[in-house]
Short mmCIF file of C-alpha atoms in Angstrom, two decimals:
data_model
loop_
_atom_site.label_atom_id
_atom_site.label_comp_id
_atom_site.label_asym_id
_atom_site.label_seq_id
_atom_site.Cartn_x
_atom_site.Cartn_y
_atom_site.Cartn_z
CA UNK A 1 -20.36 -47.70 0.99
CA UNK A 2 -24.00 -48.94 2.27
CA UNK A 3 -25.22 -49.47 5.99
CA UNK A 4 -22.23 -51.78 6.84
CA UNK A 5 -19.28 -48.98 6.37
CA UNK A 6 -21.92 -46.35 7.89
CA UNK A 7 -22.11 -48.23 10.54
CA UNK A 8 -18.62 -48.75 11.28
CA UNK A 9 -17.93 -44.75 10.74
CA UNK A 10 -20.05 -44.30 13.43
CA UNK A 11 -17.96 -46.09 15.78
CA UNK A 12 -15.41 -43.57 14.97
CA UNK A 13 -17.60 -40.93 15.68
CA UNK A 14 -18.01 -39.32 19.43
CA UNK A 15 -22.02 -38.60 18.44
CA UNK A 16 -23.91 -36.69 15.99
CA UNK A 17 -27.48 -37.31 14.68
CA UNK A 18 -27.42 -40.72 12.32
CA UNK A 19 -29.45 -39.74 9.66
CA UNK A 20 -28.07 -36.68 8.78
CA UNK A 21 -24.66 -38.67 8.53
CA UNK A 22 -26.32 -41.48 6.13
CA UNK A 23 -27.51 -38.93 4.64
CA UNK A 24 -24.43 -37.29 4.00
CA UNK A 25 -22.30 -40.53 3.49
CA UNK A 26 -25.21 -41.99 0.72
CA UNK A 27 -24.67 -37.82 -1.13
CA UNK A 28 -21.25 -38.48 -1.33
CA UNK A 29 -21.41 -42.60 -2.89
CA UNK A 30 -23.39 -41.17 -5.38
CA UNK A 31 -20.58 -38.10 -6.26
CA UNK A 32 -18.31 -41.51 -6.15
CA UNK A 33 -20.68 -43.32 -8.89
CA UNK A 34 -20.61 -40.57 -11.24
CA UNK A 35 -17.04 -39.72 -10.98
CA UNK A 36 -16.30 -43.63 -10.93
CA UNK A 37 -13.12 -43.74 -9.03
CA UNK A 38 -13.79 -41.80 -5.97
CA UNK A 39 -13.48 -43.81 -3.14
CA UNK A 40 -11.22 -46.38 -4.88
CA UNK A 41 -8.45 -43.58 -5.21
CA UNK A 42 -8.63 -42.45 -1.89
CA UNK A 43 -8.26 -45.73 -0.28
CA UNK A 44 -4.88 -45.63 -2.95
CA UNK A 45 -4.89 -42.30 -1.39
CA UNK A 46 -4.19 -44.40 2.56
CA UNK A 47 -2.43 -46.70 1.35
CA UNK A 48 0.48 -44.29 -0.42
CA UNK A 49 0.83 -42.33 2.67
CA UNK A 50 1.20 -45.31 4.78
CA UNK A 51 3.58 -47.00 2.84
CA UNK A 52 5.80 -44.03 2.60
CA UNK A 53 4.43 -41.98 5.43
CA UNK A 54 3.55 -44.20 7.48
CA UNK A 55 0.70 -42.16 8.92
CA UNK A 56 -2.53 -40.44 7.94
CA UNK A 57 -5.14 -38.48 9.54
CA UNK A 58 -8.60 -36.97 8.10
CA UNK A 59 -7.24 -34.20 7.53
CA UNK A 60 -4.76 -35.37 4.95
CA UNK A 61 -7.89 -36.73 2.93
CA UNK A 62 -10.40 -33.67 3.46
CA UNK A 63 -7.47 -31.37 2.61
CA UNK A 64 -5.88 -33.31 -0.88
CA UNK A 65 -9.93 -34.60 -2.00
CA UNK A 66 -11.89 -31.93 -0.89
CA UNK A 67 -14.18 -34.43 1.21
CA UNK A 68 -16.20 -33.70 4.40
CA UNK A 69 -14.35 -35.21 7.81
CA UNK A 70 -17.37 -38.10 7.58
CA UNK A 71 -16.47 -39.26 4.42
CA UNK A 72 -12.76 -39.13 5.42
CA UNK A 73 -13.51 -41.42 8.16
CA UNK A 74 -15.97 -43.81 6.33
CA UNK A 75 -12.47 -43.72 4.29
CA UNK A 76 -10.53 -45.12 6.93
CA UNK A 77 -12.92 -47.36 8.20
CA UNK A 78 -13.14 -48.79 4.62
CA UNK A 79 -9.47 -49.11 5.08
CA UNK A 80 -8.89 -51.35 8.25
CA UNK A 81 -11.73 -53.46 6.76
CA UNK A 82 -9.65 -54.26 3.63
CA UNK A 83 -6.38 -54.64 5.93
CA UNK A 84 -6.79 -54.78 9.08
CA UNK A 85 -3.03 -55.51 10.29
CA UNK A 86 -2.04 -52.69 8.34
CA UNK A 87 -3.22 -49.74 10.15
CA UNK A 88 -3.63 -49.04 14.28
CA UNK A 89 -5.21 -45.71 15.42
CA UNK A 90 -2.65 -43.04 18.32
CA UNK A 91 -5.03 -41.75 20.06
CA UNK A 92 -2.56 -39.29 21.75
CA UNK A 93 -1.65 -38.12 17.91
CA UNK A 94 -4.84 -38.88 16.62
CA UNK A 95 -3.48 -40.27 13.55
CA UNK A 96 -3.39 -43.30 11.87
CA UNK A 97 -0.15 -45.32 11.86
CA UNK A 98 1.39 -48.11 9.90
CA UNK A 99 1.81 -50.98 11.66
CA UNK A 100 5.40 -52.95 11.76
CA UNK A 101 3.57 -55.70 9.62
CA UNK A 102 2.32 -53.30 7.50
CA UNK A 103 2.32 -54.27 3.63
CA UNK A 104 0.74 -51.96 0.28
CA UNK A 105 -2.74 -53.63 -0.52
CA UNK A 106 -3.71 -50.84 -3.58
CA UNK A 107 -0.36 -49.34 -4.86
CA UNK A 108 2.91 -51.44 -6.11
CA UNK A 109 5.32 -52.03 -3.70
CA UNK A 110 8.09 -50.99 -5.31
CA UNK A 111 9.99 -47.44 -5.23
CA UNK A 112 9.32 -46.09 -9.35
CA UNK A 113 5.96 -43.90 -8.05
CA UNK A 114 7.29 -42.10 -5.19
CA UNK A 115 10.49 -41.35 -6.85
CA UNK A 116 8.83 -40.53 -10.12
CA UNK A 117 6.15 -37.79 -7.57
CA UNK A 118 9.59 -36.53 -5.99
CA UNK A 119 10.88 -36.27 -9.42
CA UNK A 120 7.93 -33.88 -10.64
CA UNK A 121 7.39 -31.66 -7.73
CA UNK A 122 11.18 -31.07 -7.32
CA UNK A 123 11.36 -29.99 -11.47
CA UNK A 124 8.11 -28.01 -11.35
CA UNK A 125 5.93 -30.54 -13.71
CA UNK A 126 3.32 -31.51 -10.74
CA UNK A 127 2.42 -29.10 -8.20
CA UNK A 128 2.89 -30.36 -4.18
CA UNK A 129 -0.78 -30.07 -3.82
CA UNK A 130 -0.76 -32.69 -6.74
CA UNK A 131 0.80 -35.45 -5.36
CA UNK A 132 0.55 -38.24 -3.22
CA UNK A 133 3.31 -37.85 -1.01
CA UNK A 134 3.36 -36.34 2.12
CA UNK A 135 6.94 -35.36 3.69
CA UNK A 136 9.46 -35.31 1.33
CA UNK A 137 13.01 -35.08 1.79
CA UNK A 138 14.98 -32.55 0.39
CA UNK A 139 15.53 -33.23 -3.36
CA UNK A 140 16.74 -31.86 -5.95
CA UNK A 141 18.03 -33.34 -10.09
CA UNK A 142 20.09 -32.52 -13.18
CA UNK A 143 19.32 -30.02 -14.85
CA UNK A 144 19.41 -29.79 -18.82
CA UNK A 145 18.92 -27.23 -21.58
CA UNK A 146 15.16 -26.42 -22.19
CA UNK A 147 13.65 -28.09 -25.29
CA UNK A 148 10.82 -26.49 -26.37
CA UNK A 149 7.50 -27.69 -27.61
CA UNK A 150 4.51 -25.32 -28.39
CA UNK A 151 1.25 -26.16 -27.07
CA UNK A 152 0.11 -25.45 -30.50
CA UNK A 153 2.36 -28.26 -31.78
CA UNK A 154 1.65 -30.86 -29.47
CA UNK A 155 -2.75 -30.24 -29.43
CA UNK A 156 -2.06 -30.66 -33.52
CA UNK A 157 -0.23 -33.59 -33.48
CA UNK A 158 -1.94 -35.19 -31.03
CA UNK A 159 -5.64 -34.19 -32.97
CA UNK A 160 -3.87 -35.85 -35.82
CA UNK A 161 -2.79 -39.11 -34.86
CA UNK A 162 -6.31 -39.90 -32.87
CA UNK A 163 -8.20 -38.49 -36.43
CA UNK A 164 -5.59 -40.28 -38.57
CA UNK A 165 -4.78 -36.72 -40.18
CA UNK A 166 -2.11 -35.78 -42.38
CA UNK A 167 -0.41 -32.36 -41.53
CA UNK A 168 1.25 -29.70 -43.45
CA UNK A 169 3.93 -28.38 -41.47
CA UNK A 170 7.51 -26.31 -41.86
CA UNK A 171 10.35 -28.00 -40.42
CA UNK A 172 13.78 -26.88 -39.64
CA UNK A 173 15.93 -29.48 -40.64
CA UNK A 174 19.54 -29.68 -38.91
CA UNK A 175 21.30 -30.07 -42.26
CA UNK A 176 19.33 -27.69 -44.43
CA UNK A 177 19.39 -23.64 -43.76
CA UNK A 178 16.17 -23.12 -43.98
CA UNK A 179 12.64 -24.38 -43.30
CA UNK A 180 11.20 -27.01 -46.00
CA UNK A 181 7.64 -27.73 -46.26
CA UNK A 182 6.38 -31.21 -45.47
CA UNK A 183 3.28 -33.78 -45.77
CA UNK A 184 3.37 -35.83 -42.44
CA UNK A 185 1.26 -38.28 -40.95
CA UNK A 186 2.00 -38.61 -37.22
CA UNK A 187 1.06 -42.05 -35.09
CA UNK A 188 2.72 -41.53 -32.24
CA UNK A 189 5.06 -39.41 -29.62
CA UNK A 190 7.91 -40.72 -27.97
CA UNK A 191 10.61 -38.32 -25.54
CA UNK A 192 14.36 -39.39 -26.23
CA UNK A 193 15.72 -38.41 -22.95
CA UNK A 194 16.09 -34.93 -23.85
CA UNK A 195 13.62 -34.31 -26.50
CA UNK A 196 9.99 -34.80 -27.58
CA UNK A 197 9.51 -36.07 -31.22
CA UNK A 198 6.59 -37.15 -33.16
CA UNK A 199 6.82 -40.57 -34.78
CA UNK A 200 5.24 -39.84 -38.63
CA UNK A 201 5.56 -40.68 -42.32
CA UNK A 202 7.04 -38.67 -43.73
CA UNK A 203 5.12 -38.13 -47.58
CA UNK A 204 8.14 -36.79 -49.30
CA UNK A 205 10.65 -39.28 -48.53
CA UNK A 206 8.13 -42.13 -48.12
CA UNK A 207 9.09 -43.12 -45.29
CA UNK A 208 8.77 -42.86 -41.03
CA UNK A 209 11.03 -40.41 -39.40
CA UNK A 210 11.13 -38.89 -36.39
CA UNK A 211 10.38 -35.27 -36.45
CA UNK A 212 11.27 -32.79 -33.15
CA UNK A 213 8.61 -30.81 -32.16
CA UNK A 214 10.90 -27.60 -31.32
CA UNK A 215 11.83 -27.29 -34.95
CA UNK A 216 8.07 -27.70 -36.34
CA UNK A 217 7.28 -23.79 -37.05
CA UNK A 218 4.41 -24.15 -38.74
CA UNK A 219 1.51 -26.84 -38.27
CA UNK A 220 -1.80 -27.45 -40.16
CA UNK A 221 -4.17 -29.58 -40.61
CA UNK A 222 -4.21 -30.84 -44.54
CA UNK A 223 -6.55 -34.10 -45.50
CA UNK A 224 -7.22 -37.60 -44.63
CA UNK A 225 -4.29 -39.69 -43.56
CA UNK A 226 -4.56 -43.51 -45.44
CA UNK A 227 -1.08 -44.03 -43.98
CA UNK A 228 -1.53 -47.29 -41.77
CA UNK A 229 0.52 -46.71 -38.22
CA UNK A 230 1.01 -50.69 -37.88
CA UNK A 231 3.29 -50.32 -41.30
CA UNK A 232 6.16 -48.83 -39.38
CA UNK A 233 7.97 -51.81 -39.18
CA UNK A 234 10.86 -49.95 -36.67
CA UNK A 235 7.91 -48.83 -34.17
CA UNK A 236 6.04 -52.46 -33.62
CA UNK A 237 9.21 -53.70 -33.83
CA UNK A 238 11.04 -54.58 -30.08
CA UNK A 239 14.69 -55.83 -29.49
CA UNK A 240 17.15 -56.20 -26.01
CA UNK A 241 19.21 -54.40 -25.04
CA UNK A 242 21.64 -56.37 -22.75
CA UNK A 243 23.75 -54.69 -20.30
CA UNK A 244 26.50 -56.47 -18.20
CA UNK A 245 29.48 -54.74 -15.91
CA UNK A 246 32.83 -53.92 -18.20
CA UNK A 247 34.90 -57.35 -17.70
CA UNK A 248 37.80 -54.92 -16.64
CA UNK A 249 35.95 -53.95 -13.75
CA UNK A 250 37.04 -55.01 -10.43
CA UNK A 251 34.85 -57.71 -8.42
CA UNK A 252 33.60 -54.72 -6.18
CA UNK A 253 32.86 -52.81 -9.24
CA UNK A 254 30.86 -55.29 -10.88
CA UNK A 255 28.89 -56.05 -8.29
CA UNK A 256 27.98 -51.96 -7.29
CA UNK A 257 27.40 -51.65 -11.43
CA UNK A 258 25.14 -55.12 -11.34
CA UNK A 259 23.31 -53.41 -8.30
CA UNK A 260 22.82 -50.12 -9.96
CA UNK A 261 20.88 -51.42 -12.74
CA UNK A 262 19.17 -54.18 -10.79
CA UNK A 263 21.14 -56.66 -13.02
CA UNK A 264 19.61 -60.36 -12.62
CA UNK A 265 22.67 -63.07 -13.06
CA UNK A 266 25.16 -60.36 -13.97
CA UNK A 267 22.94 -58.37 -16.92
CA UNK A 268 20.38 -56.47 -17.68
CA UNK A 269 17.87 -56.87 -20.61
CA UNK A 270 15.76 -53.34 -21.51
CA UNK A 271 13.03 -54.21 -24.53
CA UNK A 272 13.39 -51.56 -26.92
CA UNK A 273 11.51 -50.49 -30.17
CA UNK A 274 13.62 -50.49 -33.07
CA UNK A 275 12.76 -46.48 -33.30
CA UNK A 276 14.23 -45.11 -30.68
CA UNK A 277 16.73 -47.41 -30.17
CA UNK A 278 19.94 -45.20 -31.29
CA UNK A 279 18.70 -42.47 -29.12
CA UNK A 280 18.98 -45.73 -26.26
CA UNK A 281 22.44 -46.85 -27.69
CA UNK A 282 24.06 -43.33 -28.00
CA UNK A 283 22.82 -42.38 -24.44
CA UNK A 284 24.63 -45.56 -23.15
CA UNK A 285 27.89 -44.65 -24.58
CA UNK A 286 27.56 -47.44 -27.30
CA UNK A 287 27.34 -45.04 -30.73
CA UNK A 288 30.48 -44.07 -30.65
CA UNK A 289 33.97 -46.33 -30.74
CA UNK A 290 34.35 -47.71 -27.69
CA UNK A 291 37.15 -45.90 -26.12
CA UNK A 292 36.47 -45.11 -22.94
CA UNK A 293 38.48 -47.00 -19.63
CA UNK A 294 36.61 -49.60 -18.24
CA UNK A 295 36.29 -47.07 -15.15
CA UNK A 296 34.29 -44.32 -17.83
CA UNK A 297 32.39 -46.31 -19.52
CA UNK A 298 31.50 -48.82 -16.65
CA UNK A 299 28.78 -51.17 -18.62
CA UNK A 300 29.01 -53.17 -21.78
CA UNK A 301 26.54 -54.45 -24.42
CA UNK A 302 26.37 -58.18 -23.31
CA UNK A 303 24.47 -58.52 -26.94
CA UNK A 304 27.10 -56.49 -28.65
CA UNK A 305 26.72 -58.95 -32.33
CA UNK A 306 23.29 -59.02 -32.55
CA UNK A 307 22.93 -55.21 -31.94
CA UNK A 308 25.93 -55.37 -34.78
CA UNK A 309 24.09 -52.73 -37.76
CA UNK A 310 22.91 -50.31 -35.34
CA UNK A 311 26.04 -49.51 -33.34
CA UNK A 312 28.80 -46.74 -34.57
CA UNK A 313 25.78 -44.89 -37.07
CA UNK A 314 26.72 -40.85 -37.60
CA UNK A 315 23.24 -41.01 -37.26
CA UNK A 316 19.37 -42.55 -36.23
CA UNK A 317 16.25 -42.37 -37.56
CA UNK A 318 15.36 -38.53 -36.52
CA UNK A 319 14.48 -36.53 -39.58
CA UNK A 320 17.91 -34.67 -40.97
#
């Protein structure tokens, strides 16, 4: 931070011992260097709050990061250096306000992060005090049946991926009455929209498969793995799923669908791993015979011929 920002801070104080202020700022600067992201993270927080809330004060910073009031003032002064046209101080409310000319300089200028945080808070996976979002509108989400992932299974898989280990597991498949013993070499995890899987080489089937976490009943480390994750062709190969409005929709309905999916020229392009393509096609309604009406289906595959080998399959790459 240095003497320059410390001097700027003095403009924001009504008094106080300069040596004490500089000493405190220097101490917190040392802490920032130890963590590696201290002030930068707080500047992002300021940018985020001004963008989405339109306001911020020192108490927001001290409450969220547990820093001192002088340090919060230094951070706000530093932000004003970076983006002087973005913020103005309202002395009557004692709050920093985003100006009409505000443009974010440290956070993305799109909605995904904000909505992800709102979703995390609404679902209970992110604590209210851990989210950058300040004021939050009433929000809810469509609830799905809970699919369990035990911490023990997840930890074992993560360690196996990191350490390149074979796992011995008891797996309850859908097609067999009793669990079976498997040797698997995990190399990735994936979420299909409803369930978490580990992508792993099955030594019994000599092929890469998807193993649902909730079906892993017993799990232990077995041996070092000689399987190269790069040899999982389906995982490492991407294909494009191109979707377009159903041609039988009215012009207004097609326009609404194009807006819903942020289509460009009437088409949205999704780069998808081959390993998870089945799940994507299933969720979009393309894994069954096309019998739904235009109003029900709403979208079609614009590159249906290219993806024809993967359509209308009875199953995907999930382990049966």
